[in-house]
Structure formats: structure tokens, C-alpha cells
Tab-separated table of C-alpha atoms in Angstrom:
chain	number	residue	atom	x	y	z
A	1	MET	CA	-69.681	122.587	264.678
A	2	LEU	CA	-67.855	125.030	262.469
A	3	SER	CA	-69.908	128.029	261.389
A	4	ASP	CA	-69.588	129.417	257.859
A	5	VAL	CA	-67.555	132.308	259.245
A	6	ASP	CA	-65.214	130.016	261.183
A	7	ALA	CA	-64.671	127.737	258.213
A	8	MET	CA	-64.043	130.657	255.861
A	9	ALA	CA	-61.547	132.081	258.348
A	10	LEU	CA	-59.657	128.779	258.071
A	11	ALA	CA	-59.794	128.998	254.283
A	12	LEU	CA	-58.331	132.504	254.483
A	13	GLN	CA	-55.488	131.150	256.616
A	14	TRP	CA	-54.773	128.666	253.852
A	15	ALA	CA	-54.943	131.430	251.248
A	16	GLN	CA	-52.341	133.358	253.243
A	17	LYS	CA	-49.897	130.509	252.603
A	18	GLY	CA	-49.864	131.588	248.951
A	19	LEU	CA	-49.030	135.216	249.719
A	20	TYR	CA	-45.622	135.059	248.005
A	21	SER	CA	-46.197	132.408	245.377
A	22	THR	CA	-49.460	132.487	243.411
A	23	SER	CA	-49.108	135.603	241.232
A	24	PRO	CA	-50.361	136.407	238.689
A	25	ASN	CA	-53.130	134.159	239.987
A	26	PRO	CA	-55.045	135.245	243.095
A	27	ARG	CA	-54.221	133.871	246.550
A	28	VAL	CA	-57.000	131.375	247.218
A	29	GLY	CA	-57.533	128.959	250.067
A	30	CYS	CA	-60.028	126.118	250.349
A	31	VAL	CA	-61.209	123.842	253.152
A	32	ILE	CA	-63.668	120.963	252.854
A	33	VAL	CA	-65.900	120.283	255.844
A	34	GLN	CA	-67.904	117.112	256.552
A	35	ASN	CA	-69.925	116.687	259.759
A	36	GLY	CA	-68.246	119.693	261.327
A	37	GLN	CA	-64.713	118.447	260.651
A	38	VAL	CA	-62.134	119.662	258.121
A	39	ILE	CA	-61.444	116.677	255.860
A	40	GLY	CA	-59.316	118.439	253.223
A	41	ALA	CA	-57.557	121.748	252.651
A	42	GLY	CA	-55.459	123.450	250.010
A	43	VAL	CA	-54.019	126.647	248.617
A	44	THR	CA	-53.570	127.744	245.013
A	45	GLN	CA	-50.100	126.819	243.760
A	46	ALA	CA	-47.822	128.708	241.379
A	47	ALA	CA	-49.254	129.613	237.972
A	48	GLY	CA	-49.983	126.528	235.888
A	49	GLN	CA	-50.334	124.253	238.902
A	50	ASP	CA	-53.330	123.188	240.998
A	51	HIS	CA	-55.855	125.693	242.273
A	52	ALA	CA	-56.923	125.570	245.916
A	53	GLU	CA	-60.060	123.492	245.293
A	54	VAL	CA	-58.136	120.761	243.485
A	55	GLN	CA	-55.464	120.766	246.190
A	56	ALA	CA	-58.164	120.374	248.844
A	57	LEU	CA	-59.835	117.508	246.963
A	58	LYS	CA	-56.471	115.758	246.614
A	59	ASP	CA	-55.751	116.325	250.309
A	60	ALA	CA	-59.092	114.793	251.289
A	61	ALA	CA	-58.434	111.786	249.064
A	62	ALA	CA	-54.943	111.361	250.512
A	63	ARG	CA	-56.478	111.273	253.999
A	64	GLY	CA	-58.998	108.660	252.848
A	65	ASN	CA	-61.966	110.999	253.250
A	66	ASP	CA	-65.144	110.895	251.167
A	67	VAL	CA	-66.129	114.418	250.018
A	68	ARG	CA	-69.580	113.494	248.683
A	69	GLY	CA	-72.142	115.832	250.220
A	70	ALA	CA	-69.446	117.889	251.964
A	71	THR	CA	-69.331	121.679	252.187
A	72	VAL	CA	-66.475	123.447	250.378
A	73	TYR	CA	-65.304	126.825	251.640
A	74	VAL	CA	-63.235	128.782	249.138
A	75	THR	CA	-61.983	132.364	249.372
A	76	LEU	CA	-62.804	133.160	245.735
A	77	GLU	CA	-65.415	131.818	243.355
A	78	PRO	CA	-64.274	128.579	241.679
A	79	CYS	CA	-63.119	129.186	238.124
A	80	ASP	CA	-65.277	127.939	235.261
A	81	HIS	CA	-62.939	128.280	232.306
A	82	GLN	CA	-60.056	126.360	230.796
A	83	GLY	CA	-56.853	128.302	231.412
A	84	ARG	CA	-53.533	126.803	232.454
A	85	THR	CA	-55.613	124.355	234.521
A	86	LYS	CA	-59.023	122.699	234.191
A	87	PRO	CA	-62.137	124.432	235.613
A	88	CYS	CA	-62.454	124.020	239.382
A	89	SER	CA	-66.239	124.197	239.191
A	90	GLN	CA	-66.284	120.991	237.162
A	91	ALA	CA	-63.864	119.289	239.563
A	92	LEU	CA	-66.193	120.056	242.471
A	93	ILE	CA	-69.226	118.811	240.544
A	94	ALA	CA	-67.427	115.599	239.611
A	95	ALA	CA	-66.446	115.088	243.259
A	96	GLY	CA	-70.086	115.219	244.340
A	97	VAL	CA	-69.824	117.942	246.989
A	98	GLY	CA	-73.102	119.154	248.428
A	99	ARG	CA	-72.505	122.856	249.087
A	100	VAL	CA	-70.003	125.560	248.110
A	101	VAL	CA	-69.453	128.725	250.137
A	102	ALA	CA	-67.378	131.435	248.422
A	103	ALA	CA	-66.089	134.617	250.011
A	104	MET	CA	-66.443	136.609	246.784
A	105	GLN	CA	-67.231	136.396	243.111
A	106	ASP	CA	-64.162	136.243	240.885
A	107	PRO	CA	-63.670	139.625	239.120
A	108	ASN	CA	-62.037	137.908	236.155
A	109	PRO	CA	-64.422	138.467	233.190
A	110	LEU	CA	-63.834	134.833	232.236
A	111	VAL	CA	-65.496	133.795	235.527
A	112	ALA	CA	-67.613	136.645	236.998
A	113	GLY	CA	-70.356	134.496	238.517
A	114	GLN	CA	-70.256	131.704	235.953
A	115	GLY	CA	-68.507	129.311	238.327
A	116	LEU	CA	-71.210	129.695	240.967
A	117	ALA	CA	-73.928	129.450	238.316
A	118	ARG	CA	-72.413	126.200	237.017
A	119	LEU	CA	-72.439	124.737	240.530
A	120	GLU	CA	-76.056	125.744	241.116
A	121	ALA	CA	-77.090	124.288	237.772
A	122	ALA	CA	-75.544	120.989	238.909
A	123	GLY	CA	-77.727	121.014	242.043
A	124	ILE	CA	-75.042	122.187	244.459
A	125	SER	CA	-76.144	124.692	247.097
A	126	VAL	CA	-74.193	127.970	246.782
A	127	THR	CA	-73.539	130.807	249.253
A	128	CYS	CA	-71.406	133.859	248.437
A	129	GLY	CA	-70.219	136.817	250.520
A	130	VAL	CA	-68.764	135.282	253.682
A	131	LEU	CA	-65.776	137.349	254.948
A	132	ALA	CA	-65.704	139.168	251.627
A	133	ALA	CA	-63.752	142.188	252.913
A	134	ALA	CA	-60.877	140.022	254.192
A	135	ALA	CA	-60.783	138.064	250.951
A	136	HIS	CA	-60.671	141.305	248.960
A	137	GLU	CA	-57.755	142.654	250.997
A	138	LEU	CA	-55.752	139.497	250.394
A	139	ASN	CA	-56.160	139.896	246.624
A	140	ILE	CA	-56.389	143.656	246.314
A	141	GLY	CA	-53.900	143.671	243.435
A	142	PHE	CA	-55.683	140.936	241.489
A	143	PHE	CA	-58.983	142.788	241.848
A	144	SER	CA	-57.314	146.027	240.740
A	145	ARG	CA	-55.892	144.416	237.611
A	146	MET	CA	-59.122	142.654	236.708
A	147	GLN	CA	-61.365	145.680	237.263
A	148	ARG	CA	-59.123	148.626	236.305
A	149	GLY	CA	-56.438	147.042	234.149
A	150	LEU	CA	-53.925	148.468	236.645
A	151	PRO	CA	-51.765	147.032	239.402
A	152	TRP	CA	-52.395	148.045	242.995
A	153	VAL	CA	-49.551	150.495	243.622
A	154	ARG	CA	-48.095	150.591	247.123
A	155	LEU	CA	-45.439	153.241	247.747
A	156	LYS	CA	-43.129	152.412	250.631
A	157	THR	CA	-40.944	154.877	252.481
A	158	ALA	CA	-39.204	155.074	255.862
A	159	ALA	CA	-38.600	158.319	257.716
A	160	SER	CA	-37.965	159.995	261.021
A	161	LEU	CA	-40.888	161.451	262.922
A	162	ASP	CA	-40.173	164.808	261.292
A	163	GLY	CA	-40.588	163.207	257.861
A	164	MET	CA	-36.958	162.907	256.748
A	165	THR	CA	-35.654	159.874	254.855
A	166	ALA	CA	-31.962	160.746	255.038
A	167	LEU	CA	-29.559	163.323	256.429
A	168	HIS	CA	-28.559	166.331	254.328
A	169	ASN	CA	-25.417	164.405	253.282
A	170	GLY	CA	-27.465	161.401	252.118
A	171	GLU	CA	-26.811	159.096	255.080
A	172	SER	CA	-29.902	156.978	255.729
A	173	GLN	CA	-28.792	153.627	257.168
A	174	TRP	CA	-30.562	153.055	259.372
A	175	ILE	CA	-33.381	155.387	260.381
A	176	THR	CA	-35.807	152.600	261.248
A	177	GLY	CA	-35.076	149.463	263.253
A	178	PRO	CA	-34.429	145.867	262.122
A	179	GLU	CA	-38.027	144.767	262.712
A	180	ALA	CA	-39.370	147.482	260.408
A	181	ARG	CA	-36.775	146.655	257.752
A	182	ALA	CA	-37.698	142.957	257.842
A	183	ASP	CA	-41.373	143.894	257.638
A	184	GLY	CA	-40.612	146.016	254.578
A	185	HIS	CA	-39.031	142.992	252.916
A	186	ALA	CA	-42.195	140.990	253.593
A	187	TRP	CA	-44.184	143.628	251.681
A	188	ARG	CA	-41.622	143.441	248.879
A	189	ALA	CA	-42.015	139.668	248.781
A	190	ARG	CA	-45.796	139.776	248.320
A	191	ALA	CA	-45.553	142.159	245.362
A	192	CYS	CA	-45.305	141.004	241.757
A	193	ALA	CA	-42.751	143.728	241.046
A	194	VAL	CA	-40.576	146.299	242.830
A	195	LEU	CA	-40.099	149.675	241.145
A	196	THR	CA	-37.426	152.281	241.761
A	197	GLY	CA	-35.863	155.203	239.912
A	198	ILE	CA	-32.482	155.842	238.357
A	199	GLY	CA	-31.687	158.347	241.124
A	200	THR	CA	-31.881	155.616	243.745
A	201	VAL	CA	-29.902	153.208	241.556
A	202	LYS	CA	-27.105	155.756	241.112
A	203	ALA	CA	-27.036	156.815	244.752
A	204	ASP	CA	-27.342	153.433	246.489
A	205	ASP	CA	-26.744	150.740	243.833
A	206	PRO	CA	-29.454	148.567	245.460
A	207	GLN	CA	-30.278	144.970	244.599
A	208	MET	CA	-33.999	145.474	245.332
A	209	THR	CA	-34.346	141.776	246.161
A	210	VAL	CA	-36.116	140.138	249.090
A	211	ARG	CA	-33.561	139.057	251.670
A	212	ALA	CA	-35.009	139.420	255.177
A	213	VAL	CA	-37.802	136.847	254.736
A	214	ASP	CA	-38.012	133.448	253.061
A	215	THR	CA	-39.756	133.564	249.698
A	216	PRO	CA	-40.130	130.990	246.915
A	217	ARG	CA	-39.713	133.658	244.225
A	218	GLN	CA	-38.245	137.127	243.802
A	219	PRO	CA	-40.464	139.935	242.505
A	220	ARG	CA	-39.690	141.490	239.144
A	221	ARG	CA	-37.433	144.575	239.376
A	222	ILE	CA	-38.284	147.719	237.415
A	223	VAL	CA	-36.220	150.899	236.988
A	224	VAL	CA	-37.644	154.184	235.714
A	225	ASP	CA	-34.709	155.633	233.761
A	226	SER	CA	-35.761	158.218	231.175
A	227	ARG	CA	-32.389	158.517	229.401
A	228	LEU	CA	-31.031	154.993	229.962
A	229	ASP	CA	-28.342	156.283	232.302
A	230	ILE	CA	-28.121	153.011	234.214
A	231	SER	CA	-24.751	151.275	234.347
A	232	VAL	CA	-24.626	147.783	232.891
A	233	ASP	CA	-22.823	146.833	236.119
A	234	ALA	CA	-25.669	148.016	238.380
A	235	ARG	CA	-26.554	145.415	240.988
A	236	ILE	CA	-30.259	145.696	240.186
A	237	LEU	CA	-29.476	143.996	236.850
A	238	GLU	CA	-27.860	140.971	238.498
A	239	GLY	CA	-29.661	137.732	237.723
A	240	GLY	CA	-31.440	139.206	234.693
A	241	GLY	CA	-35.107	139.903	234.166
A	242	THR	CA	-35.064	143.588	235.149
A	243	TRP	CA	-37.331	145.915	233.183
A	244	ILE	CA	-35.857	149.322	232.316
A	245	VAL	CA	-38.485	151.947	231.473
A	246	ALA	CA	-37.149	154.830	229.377
A	247	ALA	CA	-38.375	157.816	227.422
A	248	VAL	CA	-35.467	158.134	224.967
A	249	GLY	CA	-34.166	155.244	222.906
A	250	ASN	CA	-30.476	154.438	222.614
A	251	PRO	CA	-29.903	151.365	220.423
A	252	GLU	CA	-26.297	150.837	221.531
A	253	LYS	CA	-27.116	151.067	225.241
A	254	GLU	CA	-30.261	149.004	224.798
A	255	ALA	CA	-28.212	146.212	223.210
A	256	LEU	CA	-25.812	146.224	226.183
A	257	LEU	CA	-28.671	146.133	228.672
A	258	ARG	CA	-30.424	143.330	226.822
A	259	ALA	CA	-27.163	141.398	226.846
A	260	ALA	CA	-27.243	141.809	230.626
A	261	GLY	CA	-30.708	140.208	230.669
A	262	ALA	CA	-32.793	143.388	230.894
A	263	ASP	CA	-35.947	144.239	228.970
A	264	ILE	CA	-36.366	147.806	227.652
A	265	ILE	CA	-39.769	149.512	227.663
A	266	LEU	CA	-40.012	152.887	225.855
A	267	LEU	CA	-42.900	155.024	227.111
A	268	PRO	CA	-42.200	158.751	226.540
A	269	ASN	CA	-44.597	161.519	227.491
A	270	ALA	CA	-44.817	164.983	225.918
A	271	ALA	CA	-42.193	166.328	228.325
A	272	GLY	CA	-39.600	163.713	227.383
A	273	LYS	CA	-40.027	161.802	230.644
A	274	VAL	CA	-41.486	158.359	231.254
A	275	ASP	CA	-45.269	158.354	230.909
A	276	LEU	CA	-46.110	156.978	234.343
A	277	PRO	CA	-49.867	156.385	233.827
A	278	ALA	CA	-49.055	154.561	230.580
A	279	LEU	CA	-46.500	152.499	232.502
A	280	MET	CA	-49.151	151.419	235.005
A	281	LEU	CA	-51.372	150.260	232.133
A	282	GLU	CA	-48.456	148.376	230.615
A	283	LEU	CA	-47.717	146.670	233.934
A	284	GLY	CA	-51.363	145.647	234.195
A	285	ARG	CA	-51.112	144.199	230.694
A	286	ARG	CA	-48.019	142.287	231.833
A	287	GLN	CA	-50.034	140.717	234.687
A	288	ILE	CA	-48.544	142.696	237.575
A	289	ASN	CA	-51.062	142.564	240.420
A	290	GLU	CA	-49.222	144.446	243.180
A	291	LEU	CA	-46.494	146.982	242.474
A	292	HIS	CA	-44.195	147.896	245.366
A	293	VAL	CA	-42.434	151.252	244.954
A	294	GLU	CA	-39.196	152.099	246.765
A	295	ALA	CA	-37.875	155.265	245.206
A	296	GLY	CA	-36.592	158.746	245.965
A	297	ALA	CA	-38.518	161.907	246.703
A	298	LYS	CA	-38.742	163.018	243.052
A	299	LEU	CA	-40.168	159.817	241.610
A	300	ASN	CA	-42.414	159.400	244.665
A	301	ALA	CA	-43.840	162.864	244.034
A	302	SER	CA	-44.264	162.261	240.300
A	303	LEU	CA	-46.191	159.054	240.912
A	304	ILE	CA	-48.470	160.808	243.392
A	305	LYS	CA	-49.045	163.833	241.151
A	306	GLU	CA	-49.881	161.556	238.201
A	307	GLY	CA	-52.453	159.679	240.277
A	308	CYS	CA	-50.542	156.398	240.090
A	309	VAL	CA	-50.407	155.580	243.810
A	310	ASP	CA	-53.146	153.688	245.645
A	311	GLU	CA	-51.552	153.283	249.043
A	312	LEU	CA	-48.654	154.606	251.111
A	313	LEU	CA	-46.689	152.215	253.315
A	314	VAL	CA	-44.832	154.507	255.709
A	315	TYR	CA	-42.482	153.477	258.514
A	316	LEU	CA	-41.909	156.238	261.068
A	317	ALA	CA	-39.016	156.068	263.515
A	318	PRO	CA	-39.280	157.748	266.940
A	319	ALA	CA	-36.488	160.191	266.117
A	320	LEU	CA	-35.951	163.727	264.837
A	321	ILE	CA	-33.088	164.355	262.412
A	322	GLY	CA	-33.689	167.942	261.305
A	323	ASP	CA	-34.078	169.514	257.895
A	324	ALA	CA	-32.744	167.056	255.328
A	325	GLN	CA	-34.199	164.836	252.597
A	326	SER	CA	-37.969	164.464	252.642
A	327	MET	CA	-40.251	161.640	251.543
A	328	PHE	CA	-41.919	163.500	248.677
A	329	ALA	CA	-40.630	166.383	246.545
A	330	LEU	CA	-44.120	167.776	246.047
A	331	PRO	CA	-44.597	171.407	245.004
A	332	ALA	CA	-45.824	174.021	247.448
A	333	LEU	CA	-49.595	174.443	247.521
A	334	ASP	CA	-51.444	177.744	247.562
A	335	SER	CA	-54.512	176.372	249.313
A	336	LEU	CA	-55.316	173.461	251.616
A	337	ASP	CA	-58.066	172.603	249.157
A	338	GLN	CA	-55.277	171.353	246.875
A	339	LYS	CA	-53.919	168.836	249.383
A	340	TYR	CA	-53.543	165.172	248.497
A	341	GLN	CA	-56.140	163.503	250.682
A	342	LEU	CA	-55.371	160.210	252.368
A	343	LYS	CA	-57.240	157.906	254.704
A	344	PHE	CA	-55.530	155.897	257.417
A	345	HIS	CA	-56.224	152.225	256.769
A	346	GLU	CA	-54.015	150.657	259.428
A	347	VAL	CA	-51.512	151.837	262.050
A	348	THR	CA	-49.322	149.196	263.709
A	349	GLN	CA	-46.228	149.311	265.894
A	350	ILE	CA	-43.370	147.273	264.413
A	351	GLY	CA	-40.504	147.052	266.877
A	352	ASP	CA	-39.830	150.627	267.967
A	353	ASP	CA	-41.321	152.107	264.788
A	354	LEU	CA	-44.803	152.793	263.465
A	355	ARG	CA	-46.102	151.272	260.254
A	356	ILE	CA	-48.825	153.340	258.614
A	357	LEU	CA	-50.925	152.191	255.695
A	358	ALA	CA	-52.676	155.217	254.221
A	359	ARG	CA	-54.874	154.977	251.148
A	360	CYS	CA	-55.346	157.687	248.601
A	361	VAL	CA	-58.855	159.113	248.443
A	362	PRO	CA	-61.132	158.252	246.772
A	363	PHE	CA	-60.761	154.522	247.339
A	364	LYS	CA	-63.792	152.276	247.122
A	365	PRO	CA	-63.304	148.534	247.669
A	366	ALA	CA	-64.913	146.563	244.884
A	367	ILE	CA	-67.117	144.383	247.120
């Protein structure tokens, strides 16, 4: 017999299948169990398509299985509102299931317990809180946007063991190995958007696309460019859809960039630079759940100083390259009391390199 924990672990495996495809919706998995056997399973599809519960019900029907009285395990509370799709709570009630086990309540104010309440009111037994921490991690960006109005901001950098991202002459390819680079692309792929700065665009002319892993969609590309210095021939504009965030308007240049398929966002601060906290709010408003940052030392430092970073994704190579270009152009501190405090969340070896996930303190999971 499958325990609640075992069945929810299977549902989380199904949710993982939506890692690159469900945004701005959360990644949700669902399995339906009858007499200790999985009789249906599903994962939330792209926005506007079936949620995990409906997929699982359809899967059970396709297999010829009767779901009446069955137990449904879902990694997030079934929705109870009419959005792009019909409420999942009502689909489960109509199907006649006997019990629903959810990993977590949905933080969306349109749901927030109402889905579970609807099920209970229909006589369905409800349990909530099974493997909640794992479910939260899978949708950390969705929870951030729902609860703070902000994306979960993950700043990625790769460096030598002495903390250098490039030689003094700018050479940086490649400090880390192929496994670490492919892993970095997987983190790009799961994000809703990838952000960089004009300094990186000018120096490297990057595409900022996902190439090392298969993905059904490319994340949005965003460039912080205070004075609209970007060339209309920059590779990051290829394919259209790039957002350029500036502090100073330039109607002629804006027209050229829009003709190249870009969108211009003007967000100046008092110093004539891009207002980074305001940008994070704007990205939350635009339904960005996870923001992946790959930028230079100056923009990295600005984001950290402005309190815009939630997590550092750092790849460290087992090499020393001497005094050169560092990860963060942070100012010198006069006291250790002023240090930016982090907490190691995960340390993993990827090929020959180390991958470190370090979260900015304070960080309190919303579970």
C-alpha cells in the first residue's frame, strides 16, 4: 500500500515534469490512487491548458479506471476559481473522488483555502501539509509573487576558487567545466526571465537563451540599460520579445528597438539609474515567478545592495587565477557587522566544480 508520503512523492515527480513549461502557473503534479494502485496521473500544462487534476482524471479515464471513492494526491491545493480554466475543485467533486491530499494551500488570494473548503463541503475528506517543504521549493517563485508581489531572484555566477569570474584582460571561457555550464542552462530554463546588464551585452554580445538542455519555451530576456546604449544588432534582441529597462528616454532609439521587437520599460531612480526595487515590482506585476540573473560585477552588486536578491547560485571551479575580475563590485566595509549575511542552502558537486545555493538572510519559507 502506498502511504500518503509515498503517493505525494510520486505527485511531486509529476510536478517536476512541468519545471520548464507551466509559468506563470505553478508546477503542480497529481496522482490518483485506488486500492493502493496509481490509476491516473498528470501535471499542469502550459497556461490556459489543463491543470494537473484534470490531466490525472483524463488519464484515469483513458486507462478505463473508475475514480469514484479514490484518493487524489496533489502538490498544491486545487483551484476554486474560474481563470483560464474551470475550477479543479469542482472537477474533483463531479468525478466523485473520496479523499484529497494536498501538499500545501495555494497562496493565490483567489484560492487560499477555498478549494479545500469546497471539497470538504461536498463531503470529500481533506488532508493538507504532506511534503509541504518540497512542494514549496518547487514553486518558490510562484509563492514569492503571490505573497510579496515580487519574483524570486536567483543570481548566478561562476568563478575560480579565489572568487574571480574572468582574467584581468576579460578572458572567461571557460572557468568552469561543461557539466556546470549545462547545469546553469537548466536553471535558466526553469526561470520565467533571464536578466543581464548593458555591460555584459557590450562585452560578450550574449544570446542569453537556453541551449544546453531541451526546453519547450525560452525564458523572457531582460536588459538593464539606463541610457539605452544597446545596439539594435545585439544578439539578445534576436527573435524579439526582449525587455529593455532604462532610466532615460530616447524616442528615436526606442522606436528602433521596438521595431526590433523589444519592449521599453522606463524606471528611473533619483540618481538617474534604473530603479531596481521598482523593476522587481514591475516584473511581479508582469507575472514573472523566477528571475535568473547573469550579469557583471557592478549590476550584481547593485542588486545585492538594493535588497533585490533572494538567492545566489555560485559555481566554483577548483582553480586559482589570481587578482582579476570579481563576482561582486561591492564597496569596502568598515565593520564585519555590515556584511551581507547568507545561509548555505545546498552544496553539490557538478562535474569537477561545486554548485552552491546560498540564500540571503533573513529568509523564511512561507509554509
